Amino acid sequence: MFAKGTKRKFSDPGEEPALGAELGPVVRPLSSTYSLQRQSLLDMSLIKLQLCHMLVEPNLCRSVLIANTVRQIQEEMTQDGTWQIMTQALAAAQCPADRLVATEVLCRPSEALAAAQKEEEEEEVVVAAAMEEDVDSEANPLSSSSFLPAPFGAEPGWEDEEDDSEDEDSEECPSDAEDVPDSRRGDQVFGTFEIKHPAPPPDPALEELFSDVDPSYYDLDTVLTGMQSTPKMGPYDLLDSLSPHAAPALSTGTSCRSDLNELDHIMEIIS
Amino acid sequence: MEEESDTRKINNSFLRDHNYATEADIISTVEFNSSGELLATGDKGGRVVVFQREQEVENANNSQRRGEYNVYSTFQSHEPEFDYLKSLEIEEKINKIKWLPQQNAAYFLLSTNDKTVKLWKISERDKRPEGYNLKDEDGRIRDPSTITSLRVPVLQPMDLMVEATARRVFSNAHTYHINSISVNSDHQTYISTDDLQVNLWNLEITNRSFNIVDIKPANMEELTEVITSAEFHPQQCHTFAYSSSKGSIRLCDMRQAALCDRHCKYFEEPEDPSTRSFFSEIISSISDVKFSHNGRYLMTRDYLTVKVWDLQMENKPLETYQVHDYLRGKLCSLYENDCIFDKFECVWNGSDSVIMTGSYNNFFRMFDRNTKRDVTLEASRENSKPRAILKPRKVCIGGKRRKDEISVDSLDFSKKILHTTWHPHENIIAVAATNNLYIFQDKVN
């Protein structure tokens, strides 16, 4: 257990990780270490939420817990005033409001297929666009939000693999966690993390992403969307009716395929 | 436990022969039936393996040899499916198995994956009819013109065959993943629970269920809490409890209203402000809730502790046991590698005097509620030979490590014991360690 009211010092490698046991609301130091760790936790959480798009339906409990953590951090940062600084810096850096969708993840099971698929693709496009811009905007001096300095590597209790993820986090950060309109900042976290389709310009990297997607999958989407109105048809009936598409091919839907390609793309950019 | 504090257990393990762990073999649930004669395991590949205890025999020394568990039946319960509407795979992993009380010679169990609950009947066949009048021995219909006499088939003994048949497949009534099922004490109904809903089923009716709890908000953006587990009271057929991701338990009475949105009792321990952190909520999320056999207590498992609640006292638990408090300082790392979301189960012994739960590094912990003593044991091939007595293990937190201790940093977080079960009457436990099943018994004599 940790003593109550222990003040966090700036460079105190002897202490346990700050985020493991926080102070009560009474004492809230804003040392760089603490805020950097908090930022890192925010980045990590946002990545976790984003990578929920997998072949299998994401675990709702996990998503909700991560989203609550993000909200908690955001509320604290709002109280500190650091949230405003970060969003202003990011707003200046980027024109279209690329936003992370946390809602998207939670709402996905209950949304109509067409909307879900379309938004998913849009979101992947957003992330890709953000990543592209991120690489460009590294030259931009983004102050508080961006890159975690070396001291992290020296922190005890943080395991080695975190160094890698922190590098990843720092690059992802500008494109992930921001919210432009001030009025909504204090409100629901999910209100701020809404999808906005930025209509990106044709990007050769994106073209390449989707180039290997069989256009017939889009037909599949249309068919499946149409199928929503005939609920009597079971899944295996559907399979039979789409005979040109062999079963194995159906096992990865458009969105999932693009997800995997998207992940590869992101990993390429990061590394 | 009536044994000494350093209770030893005899290892009688079922280790799959593979040197590597195929993912399909990962055991995802274990459950004794109500007599303890059968033990069912479900795995990630959708298979159910049922073990049966052999009859106890007296050996030459005139002392009874404890019956051992042998494989009784294996069947494929669920297959992977694809949800075309959502373009998502539905895993075949068996999330939970619950036995029905035995009413005749056959055994019945409910098994569920994320979406579908099935009722399986496991029955023995040791006789078969022979001597049909109209059929050959190999089943072909005989030409009627060749039949000149009448003979009636006679039942002849045959080698024992155990067959499993799916008697009911309950239609998909869950938008989210089913995390638990619980059979009612009325033996006619059961509940299935996903993240936001609890549905009540009749065992005979497969195409209809009643929704009795729904915590889905009108606006999904406002969702902050999910249901993590639910269980019927062992004696009161109108009472059930469900736990949430915020560390609370609600007890509901189905007689109150058709939709049990208003709880009868609400169990929650106020948060200790001195230990508050960004991970407080995550580690307070309850991963399992179990009524005691006598129906007076509830046990809950959150990430670091096991708590026993008295049903009459809602504002704080009766007892709190630290499972692996040494992880409190590692929560950030455990968050990063997702271990903080691991859902450990907990289990009562038959007399409700001992509780057990799993941990990492293939450790599992037992707490004696009466003597307040606890023990850490390990389920691993290397550290225990079959029939050997288990040695208690200890994790050293800081400073000097003694010879047999293991330090926190050396713990293997990929070896987690999430699923355990305790025989309803005797001190026999089954522990699932990834793809291996360990069965431990009390030391005899």
XYZ file of C-alpha atoms in Angstrom:
716
model
C 0.000 0.000 0.000
C 1.097 3.547 -0.537
C 1.094 6.304 2.018
C -1.690 8.790 1.700
C -0.886 12.206 0.396
C 2.564 11.350 -0.853
C 3.577 14.165 -3.045
C 4.844 13.111 -6.372
C 8.260 14.490 -7.115
C 9.533 15.382 -10.518
C 12.232 12.837 -10.991
C 11.832 10.167 -8.432
C 12.777 6.858 -9.926
C 12.620 5.200 -6.566
C 8.860 5.371 -6.312
C 6.331 2.989 -7.656
C 4.628 3.842 -10.932
C 2.545 6.883 -10.350
C -0.528 5.591 -12.069
C -0.645 2.447 -10.042
C -1.870 4.243 -6.957
C -2.953 7.763 -7.221
C -3.550 10.439 -4.681
C -6.979 11.445 -3.645
C -8.631 14.459 -5.108
C -7.159 16.617 -2.372
C -3.590 16.661 -3.604
C -3.125 16.778 -7.324
C 0.388 17.571 -8.395
C 0.980 18.399 -11.985
C 4.490 17.178 -12.263
C 5.625 16.281 -15.725
C 6.119 12.688 -14.766
C 2.562 12.334 -13.653
C 1.065 14.087 -16.617
C 3.248 12.209 -19.037
C 2.258 8.936 -17.490
C -1.331 9.972 -17.618
C -0.975 10.918 -21.239
C 0.618 7.608 -21.979
C -2.248 5.840 -20.314
C -4.674 7.853 -22.388
C -2.870 6.964 -25.583
C -2.701 3.327 -24.643
C -6.413 3.285 -23.887
C -7.327 4.902 -27.152
C -5.265 2.434 -29.092
C -6.923 -0.405 -27.259
C -10.305 0.940 -28.169
C -9.348 1.369 -31.743
C -7.882 -2.060 -32.132
C -11.143 -3.592 -31.057
C -12.080 -4.082 -34.654
C -11.358 -7.696 -35.169
C -12.965 -10.623 -36.831
C -14.746 -11.529 -33.663
C -17.116 -9.118 -32.049
C -15.250 -6.977 -29.527
C -15.681 -7.695 -25.870
C -18.157 -5.108 -24.687
C -17.096 -5.262 -21.057
C -13.501 -4.554 -21.919
C -14.475 -1.707 -24.231
C -16.664 -0.125 -21.597
C -13.961 -0.347 -18.947
C -11.359 1.181 -21.240
C -13.749 3.894 -22.320
C -14.503 4.718 -18.699
C -10.788 5.000 -18.034
C -10.436 7.365 -20.950
C -13.296 9.439 -19.661
C -11.774 9.559 -16.225
C -8.476 10.789 -17.624
C -10.216 13.300 -19.777
C -12.169 14.667 -16.850
C -9.063 15.020 -14.803
C -7.234 16.677 -17.636
C -10.124 19.016 -18.117
C -9.948 20.032 -14.491
C -6.245 20.606 -14.808
C -6.668 22.643 -17.885
C -4.268 20.442 -19.819
C -7.060 19.150 -21.981
C -7.668 22.570 -23.403
C -4.018 23.099 -24.153
C -3.784 19.820 -25.962
C -6.877 20.281 -28.042
C -5.908 23.750 -29.047
C -2.495 22.599 -30.131
C -3.963 19.797 -32.134
C -6.658 21.931 -33.632
C -4.005 24.244 -34.941
C -2.078 21.374 -36.425
C -4.787 19.751 -38.432
C -7.573 21.078 -40.535
C -10.135 18.316 -40.742
C -11.266 17.130 -37.360
C -10.053 13.584 -37.407
C -11.679 11.994 -34.480
C -11.462 8.699 -32.846
C -14.591 6.706 -32.542
C -15.129 5.145 -29.191
C -18.852 5.215 -29.639
C -18.441 3.317 -32.821
C -16.991 0.400 -31.004
C -19.723 0.281 -28.406
C -22.560 0.914 -30.775
C -21.430 -1.494 -33.378
C -23.493 -4.512 -32.420
C -26.676 -2.532 -32.381
C -26.184 -0.562 -35.556
C -27.557 -1.437 -38.910
C -25.169 -3.312 -41.069
C -24.847 -0.749 -43.779
C -24.146 2.079 -41.399
C -21.685 0.016 -39.417
C -19.796 -1.150 -42.429
C -19.717 2.238 -43.985
C -18.614 3.992 -40.825
C -15.992 1.379 -40.244
C -14.525 1.972 -43.623
C -14.686 5.664 -43.064
C -12.973 5.313 -39.741
C -10.218 3.231 -41.225
C -9.841 5.904 -43.833
C -9.729 8.527 -41.119
C -7.039 6.697 -39.256
C -5.062 6.181 -42.405
C -5.422 9.804 -43.307
C -4.436 10.755 -39.797
C -1.396 8.559 -39.957
C -0.391 10.109 -43.226
C -0.771 13.543 -41.789
C 0.942 12.542 -38.621
C 4.049 11.611 -40.504
C 3.925 14.956 -42.214
C 3.187 16.908 -39.127
C 6.017 15.584 -37.062
C 7.867 18.663 -38.005
C 5.170 20.661 -36.277
C 6.023 21.540 -32.769
C 3.231 19.872 -30.859
C 3.953 20.593 -27.311
C 2.337 18.896 -24.411
C 0.530 16.160 -26.172
C 3.201 14.494 -28.121
C 6.291 12.678 -27.510
C 7.267 10.960 -24.372
C 10.815 11.630 -23.415
C 13.512 9.233 -22.453
C 12.933 9.288 -18.691
C 10.228 6.755 -19.217
C 12.731 4.168 -20.102
C 14.341 4.641 -16.746
C 11.187 4.319 -14.717
C 11.244 1.267 -12.547
C 8.182 -0.876 -12.537
C 7.494 -0.082 -16.141
C 8.434 -3.140 -18.057
C 10.603 -3.086 -21.086
C 7.971 -3.670 -23.655
C 6.323 -0.455 -22.697
C 9.068 1.537 -24.294
C 8.023 0.293 -27.675
C 4.407 0.954 -27.087
C 5.144 4.391 -25.829
C 6.867 5.232 -29.035
C 3.845 4.010 -30.834
C 1.607 5.936 -28.536
C 3.400 9.143 -29.115
C 3.066 8.910 -32.826
C -0.568 8.016 -32.681
C -1.448 10.636 -30.159
C -1.971 13.667 -32.311
C -4.369 11.880 -34.533
C -6.274 10.188 -31.788
C -7.179 12.139 -28.767
C -8.492 15.509 -29.485
C -11.679 17.391 -29.559
C -12.072 20.652 -31.277
C -15.231 22.298 -30.002
C -14.642 23.599 -26.514
C -18.264 23.514 -25.584
C -18.409 19.772 -25.648
C -15.231 19.144 -23.826
C -16.621 18.771 -20.391
C -19.523 16.650 -21.470
C -19.794 13.054 -22.344
C -16.621 11.510 -23.531
C -18.479 9.756 -26.242
C -19.993 12.954 -27.420
C -16.559 14.199 -28.151
C -15.335 11.058 -29.740
C -17.632 11.017 -32.663
C -16.938 10.006 -36.147
C -16.756 12.711 -38.692
C -16.176 11.727 -42.211
C -13.536 14.060 -43.482
C -13.789 13.060 -47.138
C -10.089 12.664 -47.642
C -8.496 13.378 -50.998
C -7.625 10.348 -53.070
C -4.528 9.047 -51.490
C -2.323 6.601 -53.329
C -1.647 4.730 -50.095
C -5.330 4.332 -49.483
C -5.943 3.272 -53.027
C -3.411 0.598 -52.484
C -5.123 -0.422 -49.272
C -8.372 -1.139 -50.971
C -7.039 -2.195 -54.315
C -6.923 -5.826 -53.465
C -10.427 -5.851 -52.084
C -12.589 -7.702 -54.480
C -15.284 -5.308 -55.697
C -17.730 -8.132 -55.484
C -17.575 -7.753 -51.697
C -19.403 -4.506 -52.061
C -22.093 -6.403 -53.825
C -22.107 -8.710 -50.869
C -22.711 -5.742 -48.614
C -25.631 -4.616 -50.703
C -27.063 -8.067 -50.692
C -26.663 -8.419 -46.961
C -28.163 -5.029 -46.361
C -31.082 -6.023 -48.484
C -31.301 -9.227 -46.524
C -32.009 -7.355 -43.334
C -35.594 -6.993 -44.354
C -36.077 -10.711 -44.766
C -35.213 -12.065 -41.368
C -36.629 -15.451 -42.113
C -33.574 -16.350 -44.067
C -31.072 -18.154 -41.946
C -27.338 -17.732 -42.306
C -26.917 -20.952 -44.194
C -29.626 -20.021 -46.647
C -27.698 -16.887 -47.335
C -24.619 -18.893 -48.050
C -26.444 -20.988 -50.545
C -27.848 -18.022 -52.346
C -24.472 -16.462 -52.802
C -22.957 -19.394 -54.584
C -20.300 -17.528 -56.557
C -18.713 -16.576 -53.282
C -17.225 -19.619 -51.685
C -17.630 -20.009 -47.967
C -14.021 -19.362 -47.074
C -14.115 -16.138 -48.955
C -17.064 -15.035 -46.931
C -15.284 -15.626 -43.704
C -13.590 -12.274 -43.963
C -15.991 -9.471 -44.655
C -14.980 -6.312 -46.368
C -14.516 -4.415 -43.173
C -12.452 -7.111 -41.523
C -10.192 -7.441 -44.505
C -9.608 -3.755 -44.651
C -9.018 -3.768 -40.899
C -6.185 -6.211 -41.230
C -4.684 -4.372 -44.143
C -5.111 -1.197 -42.189
C -3.264 -2.588 -39.193
C -0.403 -3.681 -41.391
C -0.314 -0.263 -42.891
C -0.181 1.424 -39.509
C 2.543 -0.894 -38.301
C 4.569 -0.112 -41.380
C 4.312 3.560 -40.749
C 5.144 3.278 -37.094
C 8.184 1.057 -37.575
C -10.880 -27.385 5.833
C -10.492 -29.968 8.456
C -6.913 -30.636 7.451
C -3.920 -28.713 8.631
C -3.135 -25.312 7.378
C -0.721 -26.604 4.826
C -3.285 -28.772 3.198
C -1.786 -31.006 0.661
C -3.530 -32.326 -2.317
C -2.835 -35.368 -4.375
C -2.377 -34.747 -8.016
C -4.334 -36.791 -10.467
C -3.913 -34.931 -13.637
C -5.120 -35.164 -17.147
C -2.440 -33.704 -19.273
C -2.994 -33.572 -22.938
C -0.182 -35.172 -24.778
C 0.825 -32.196 -26.781
C 4.028 -30.424 -26.054
C 2.616 -27.321 -27.552
C -0.618 -25.727 -26.579
C -3.036 -25.626 -29.446
C -5.484 -22.896 -28.907
C -8.482 -25.112 -29.427
C -7.452 -27.172 -26.433
C -7.552 -24.312 -24.003
C -10.068 -25.251 -21.357
C -12.660 -22.547 -20.931
C -14.916 -23.999 -18.256
C -15.061 -26.826 -15.717
C -18.026 -28.016 -13.711
C -18.874 -30.923 -11.428
C -22.403 -32.227 -11.585
C -24.603 -32.168 -8.507
C -23.491 -35.573 -7.273
C -19.860 -35.086 -8.119
C -19.819 -38.221 -10.148
C -19.267 -36.381 -13.391
C -16.933 -33.566 -14.302
C -17.439 -31.637 -17.509
C -14.914 -29.440 -19.263
C -15.474 -27.192 -22.229
C -12.732 -25.846 -24.422
C -12.054 -23.160 -26.930
C -12.613 -25.529 -29.809
C -16.223 -26.058 -28.820
C -15.713 -29.538 -27.412
C -17.075 -30.897 -24.179
C -15.237 -33.677 -22.389
C -17.031 -35.405 -19.533
C -15.135 -37.385 -16.934
C -16.728 -39.975 -14.701
C -15.541 -41.107 -11.359
C -14.914 -44.781 -11.233
C -16.587 -46.789 -8.530
C -14.635 -46.900 -5.348
C -12.958 -50.213 -4.828
C -11.499 -51.811 -1.802
C -8.023 -53.024 -2.367
C -6.177 -55.783 -0.669
C -5.377 -53.687 2.362
C -9.036 -53.333 3.029
C -8.815 -49.621 2.628
C -10.824 -47.833 0.060
C -9.130 -46.417 -2.933
C -10.552 -43.155 -3.964
C -12.253 -43.316 -7.289
C -10.399 -41.634 -10.068
C -11.884 -39.709 -12.932
C -11.722 -41.173 -16.400
C -12.963 -39.878 -19.699
C -16.598 -40.771 -20.103
C -17.773 -38.899 -23.159
C -16.431 -36.391 -25.653
C -18.517 -34.479 -28.108
C -18.466 -31.377 -30.222
C -20.944 -29.048 -28.646
C -20.623 -25.905 -30.710
C -19.214 -25.133 -34.110
C -17.806 -21.834 -35.274
C -20.411 -19.725 -36.970
C -20.472 -16.622 -39.003
C -22.934 -13.862 -38.405
C -23.594 -12.570 -41.881
C -25.507 -9.548 -40.791
C -22.633 -8.175 -38.791
C -19.776 -9.800 -40.692
C -18.450 -11.244 -37.504
C -17.385 -14.671 -36.456
C -19.128 -16.345 -33.573
C -16.599 -18.275 -31.584
C -17.304 -21.865 -30.722
C -15.574 -21.516 -27.383
C -17.672 -22.967 -24.589
C -18.185 -20.207 -22.078
C -20.123 -22.106 -19.465
C -21.449 -25.562 -18.706
C -24.132 -26.163 -16.139
C -25.470 -29.564 -15.188
C -29.123 -30.232 -14.670
C -30.105 -32.285 -11.645
C -30.335 -35.925 -12.506
C -33.830 -37.280 -12.909
C -33.275 -40.563 -14.699
C -30.465 -42.670 -16.007
C -29.370 -40.053 -18.485
C -27.352 -36.938 -17.699
C -28.267 -33.506 -18.973
C -26.135 -30.427 -19.228
C -26.444 -26.969 -20.687
C -23.501 -25.666 -22.645
C -23.179 -22.264 -24.198
C -20.899 -20.269 -26.425
C -21.242 -16.534 -26.998
C -24.662 -16.772 -28.548
C -26.357 -20.150 -28.327
C -27.290 -22.364 -25.407
C -27.720 -26.079 -26.020
C -29.113 -28.839 -23.871
C -27.190 -32.082 -24.224
C -28.301 -35.493 -23.137
C -25.600 -37.978 -22.279
C -26.847 -41.503 -22.086
C -25.406 -44.958 -21.951
C -26.256 -47.748 -24.191
C -25.199 -51.216 -23.188
C -27.770 -53.334 -24.916
C -28.946 -53.534 -28.449
C -31.763 -55.326 -30.108
C -30.815 -58.256 -32.256
C -32.856 -60.489 -34.453
C -35.104 -58.194 -36.361
C -37.672 -59.830 -38.478
C -37.543 -57.467 -41.387
C -33.951 -56.315 -41.305
C -30.633 -58.045 -41.746
C -28.016 -57.968 -39.054
C -26.316 -55.135 -40.857
C -29.521 -53.175 -41.198
C -30.563 -53.816 -44.750
C -34.179 -54.486 -45.329
C -34.820 -58.066 -46.207
C -36.729 -58.994 -49.250
C -40.249 -59.716 -47.993
C -40.515 -62.815 -50.057
C -37.685 -64.398 -48.117
C -39.337 -63.928 -44.771
C -41.051 -67.093 -43.796
C -41.166 -66.948 -40.037
C -41.749 -64.418 -37.320
C -39.119 -63.552 -34.832
C -39.060 -60.830 -32.256
C -35.862 -58.888 -31.543
C -34.134 -59.621 -28.285
C -31.970 -57.220 -26.319
C -28.427 -58.427 -26.189
C -25.640 -56.903 -24.129
C -23.018 -54.916 -25.969
C -19.978 -52.855 -25.110
C -20.891 -49.760 -23.260
C -21.431 -46.839 -25.545
C -21.927 -43.340 -24.282
C -23.668 -41.062 -26.646
C -24.396 -37.397 -26.459
C -27.272 -35.874 -28.307
C -28.386 -32.285 -28.512
C -31.910 -32.289 -27.195
C -32.530 -28.565 -27.368
C -30.886 -25.757 -29.213
C -32.126 -22.501 -27.791
C -32.450 -19.800 -30.346
C -30.133 -16.849 -30.308
C -31.645 -14.262 -28.016
C -28.581 -12.236 -27.169
C -27.161 -9.246 -28.900
C -23.958 -9.439 -26.902
C -21.824 -12.279 -25.633
C -23.297 -14.697 -23.143
C -21.132 -14.698 -20.056
C -23.100 -16.997 -17.764
C -25.987 -19.416 -17.459
C -27.666 -20.611 -14.310
C -30.228 -23.353 -13.785
C -33.060 -22.531 -11.430
C -33.838 -24.591 -8.374
C -37.248 -25.287 -9.880
C -35.458 -27.373 -12.505
C -37.694 -25.924 -15.156
C -36.127 -22.628 -16.042
C -32.722 -21.127 -16.455
C -31.245 -17.733 -17.144
C -28.678 -16.727 -19.710
C -26.820 -13.473 -19.281
C -24.955 -11.253 -21.673
C -23.385 -7.849 -21.155
C -26.632 -5.959 -21.027
C -29.468 -8.419 -20.620
C -30.639 -11.377 -18.606
C -33.066 -13.733 -20.321
C -35.240 -16.333 -18.663
C -35.848 -19.587 -20.505
C -37.957 -22.625 -19.991
C -35.945 -25.757 -20.582
C -38.642 -27.120 -22.827
C -39.141 -24.100 -25.018
C -36.420 -23.164 -27.429
C -37.907 -20.403 -29.519
C -38.900 -17.983 -26.826
C -37.302 -16.400 -23.827
C -38.289 -13.640 -21.473
C -36.087 -10.689 -20.881
C -35.991 -9.987 -17.169
C -33.130 -7.535 -16.885
C -32.103 -4.969 -19.448
C -29.589 -2.298 -18.616
C -29.062 -1.041 -22.106
C -29.315 2.733 -22.099
C -31.433 4.493 -24.648
C -28.323 6.120 -25.971
C -25.440 3.690 -26.241
C -23.061 6.545 -25.780
C -24.128 6.692 -22.179
C -23.170 3.111 -21.490
C -20.804 2.884 -18.569
C -21.708 -0.350 -16.853
C -22.254 -3.900 -18.035
C -23.449 -7.103 -16.446
C -20.632 -9.515 -15.833
C -22.333 -12.556 -14.321
C -25.667 -13.756 -12.949
C -26.800 -16.691 -10.857
C -30.002 -18.054 -9.406
C -30.333 -18.468 -5.676
C -29.765 -22.134 -4.817
C -33.031 -22.548 -2.966
C -35.298 -19.615 -3.747
C -36.471 -20.052 -7.280
C -37.599 -16.445 -7.568
C -34.310 -14.842 -6.566
C -31.245 -14.232 -8.636
C -28.232 -11.972 -8.416
C -26.177 -10.262 -11.062
C -22.853 -8.497 -10.841
C -21.620 -5.496 -12.740
C -18.420 -4.076 -14.104
C -18.556 -1.353 -11.474
C -18.223 -3.749 -8.582
C -21.836 -3.922 -7.485
C -24.209 -6.833 -7.095
C -27.949 -6.622 -7.403
C -30.326 -9.144 -5.974
C -33.643 -9.339 -7.764
C -36.961 -10.956 -7.010
C -38.873 -12.131 -10.041
C -42.163 -11.948 -8.205
C -41.962 -8.191 -8.046
C -42.356 -7.440 -11.690
C -41.905 -9.006 -15.067
C -38.916 -6.820 -15.764
C -36.543 -6.916 -12.831
C -34.973 -3.555 -13.394
C -35.452 -2.519 -9.824
C -33.331 -4.504 -7.490
C -34.330 -5.737 -4.073
C -30.887 -5.469 -2.663
C -27.848 -3.622 -3.855
C -24.441 -4.696 -2.637
C -21.536 -2.363 -3.040
C -18.560 -1.480 -0.956
C -17.679 2.184 -0.914
C -14.371 2.889 -2.537
C -11.358 3.503 -0.383
C -10.122 6.928 -1.448
C -6.565 6.195 -0.418
C -6.176 3.520 -3.057
C -7.917 5.325 -5.826
C -6.213 5.229 -9.198
C -7.125 5.220 -12.837
C -7.441 1.475 -12.563
C -9.743 1.459 -9.568
C -12.820 0.856 -11.608
C -11.303 -1.840 -13.737
C -10.051 -3.824 -10.790
C -13.375 -3.488 -9.038
C -15.188 -5.095 -11.938
C -16.640 -8.367 -10.701
C -15.687 -11.344 -12.814
C -17.712 -14.002 -11.015
C -20.537 -14.220 -8.503
C -21.500 -17.397 -6.678
C -24.102 -18.104 -4.033
C -23.016 -20.275 -1.162
C -24.599 -23.698 -0.996
C -26.659 -22.714 2.015
C -27.958 -19.664 0.202
C -26.991 -17.196 2.911
C -23.889 -15.735 1.338
C -22.651 -14.422 -1.954
C -19.080 -14.566 -3.113
C -17.658 -12.174 -5.664
C -14.317 -12.100 -7.408
C -12.765 -8.926 -8.643
C -9.278 -8.565 -10.004
C -7.357 -8.564 -6.746
C -9.742 -9.872 -4.111
C -12.468 -12.335 -3.251
C -15.294 -11.028 -1.106
C -17.938 -12.866 0.833
C -21.171 -10.956 1.322
C -23.931 -11.660 3.768
C -27.219 -11.344 1.934
C -28.547 -9.371 4.864
C -25.837 -6.750 4.722
C -25.566 -4.600 1.648
C -23.155 -1.885 2.531
C -19.990 -3.905 2.867
C -18.755 -7.439 2.471
C -18.519 -9.797 5.402
C -15.048 -10.929 4.472
C -12.412 -9.791 2.011
C -9.523 -11.971 0.964
C -6.495 -10.731 -0.923
C -5.711 -13.048 -3.775
C -2.582 -11.439 -5.180
C -2.236 -7.986 -3.734
C 1.385 -7.866 -4.912
C -0.027 -7.064 -8.336
C -1.355 -3.737 -7.141
C 1.863 -2.046 -8.047
C 1.872 -3.566 -11.507
C -1.549 -2.532 -12.646
C -0.280 -0.342 -15.436
C 1.690 -3.157 -17.015
C -1.208 -5.509 -16.543
C -3.436 -2.989 -18.233
C -1.119 -2.773 -21.146
C -0.916 -6.494 -21.726
C -4.646 -6.833 -21.106
C -4.195 -9.148 -18.142
C -6.163 -6.721 -16.032
C -9.259 -7.840 -17.939
C -8.808 -11.503 -17.072
C -11.939 -12.965 -15.592
C -11.149 -15.242 -12.702
C -13.802 -17.491 -11.256
C -14.300 -18.404 -7.632
C -15.857 -21.414 -6.004
C -17.199 -22.620 -2.633
C -16.513 -26.000 -1.152
C -19.452 -28.192 -0.257
C -19.778 -26.958 3.290
C -19.155 -23.281 2.428
C -16.204 -23.200 4.778
C -13.473 -22.843 2.160
C -13.327 -20.718 -0.963
C -10.965 -21.079 -3.855
C -9.894 -18.985 -6.795
C -7.133 -18.908 -9.369
C -4.223 -16.601 -10.027
C -1.234 -16.341 -12.360
C 1.748 -18.605 -12.792
C -0.649 -21.532 -12.493
C -1.197 -20.681 -8.850
C -4.512 -21.069 -7.151
C -5.484 -19.963 -3.696
C -7.702 -21.407 -1.005
C -9.060 -19.494 1.954
C -10.484 -21.140 5.019
C -13.216 -18.890 6.291
C -13.164 -20.344 9.782
C -9.489 -20.534 10.584
C -8.664 -17.535 8.365
C -5.735 -19.420 6.960
C -4.911 -19.482 3.302
C -2.667 -21.426 1.008
C -1.235 -20.974 -2.453
C -0.802 -24.066 -4.563
C 0.517 -24.594 -8.035
C -0.895 -26.677 -10.833
C 1.982 -27.563 -13.023
C 3.543 -30.589 -14.543
C 7.042 -29.711 -13.506
C 6.369 -29.168 -9.888
C 4.213 -32.096 -9.100
C 4.275 -35.666 -10.176
C 1.035 -37.605 -10.239
C 0.041 -38.754 -6.785
C 2.505 -36.355 -5.251
C 1.497 -34.034 -2.499
C 1.455 -30.384 -3.400
C 3.752 -28.011 -1.684
C 2.456 -24.616 -0.714
C 3.926 -21.804 -2.778
C 4.775 -18.297 -1.783
C 5.303 -15.127 -3.730
C 7.853 -12.798 -2.294
C 7.095 -9.172 -2.703
C 10.253 -7.314 -2.141
C 13.633 -7.577 -0.608
C 15.128 -10.908 -0.009
C 13.744 -13.926 -1.712
C 13.826 -17.156 0.174
C 14.747 -20.385 -1.473
C 11.360 -21.672 -2.492
C 9.741 -18.373 -3.086
C 9.089 -16.831 -6.423
C 9.397 -13.143 -7.025
C 6.630 -11.078 -8.523
C 8.644 -10.267 -11.606
C 9.178 -13.932 -12.360
C 5.504 -14.730 -12.476
C 4.280 -16.053 -15.771
C 1.184 -14.069 -16.648
C 0.357 -16.282 -19.576
C -0.278 -19.148 -17.190
C -3.508 -18.185 -15.566
C -5.985 -20.321 -13.720
C -9.343 -18.831 -14.511
C -11.596 -21.855 -14.067
C -11.859 -24.103 -11.064
C -14.577 -26.244 -9.546
C -15.064 -28.072 -6.268
C -16.788 -31.393 -5.742
C -20.175 -30.786 -4.079
C -19.515 -33.072 -1.126
C -15.890 -34.110 -0.979
C -12.573 -32.348 -1.068
C -11.856 -32.913 -4.701
C -11.087 -29.982 -6.931
C -10.600 -29.604 -10.647
C -8.323 -26.857 -11.883
C -7.922 -25.823 -15.505
C -4.471 -24.537 -16.364
C -4.616 -23.385 -19.975
C -4.981 -26.665 -21.843
C -4.396 -28.996 -18.940
C -6.847 -30.261 -16.387
C -5.651 -31.066 -12.900
C -7.741 -32.968 -10.416
C -6.632 -32.838 -6.828
C -7.905 -34.826 -3.895
C -7.382 -34.739 -0.224
C -4.596 -36.766 1.158
C -6.129 -40.063 2.171
C -5.501 -41.165 5.760
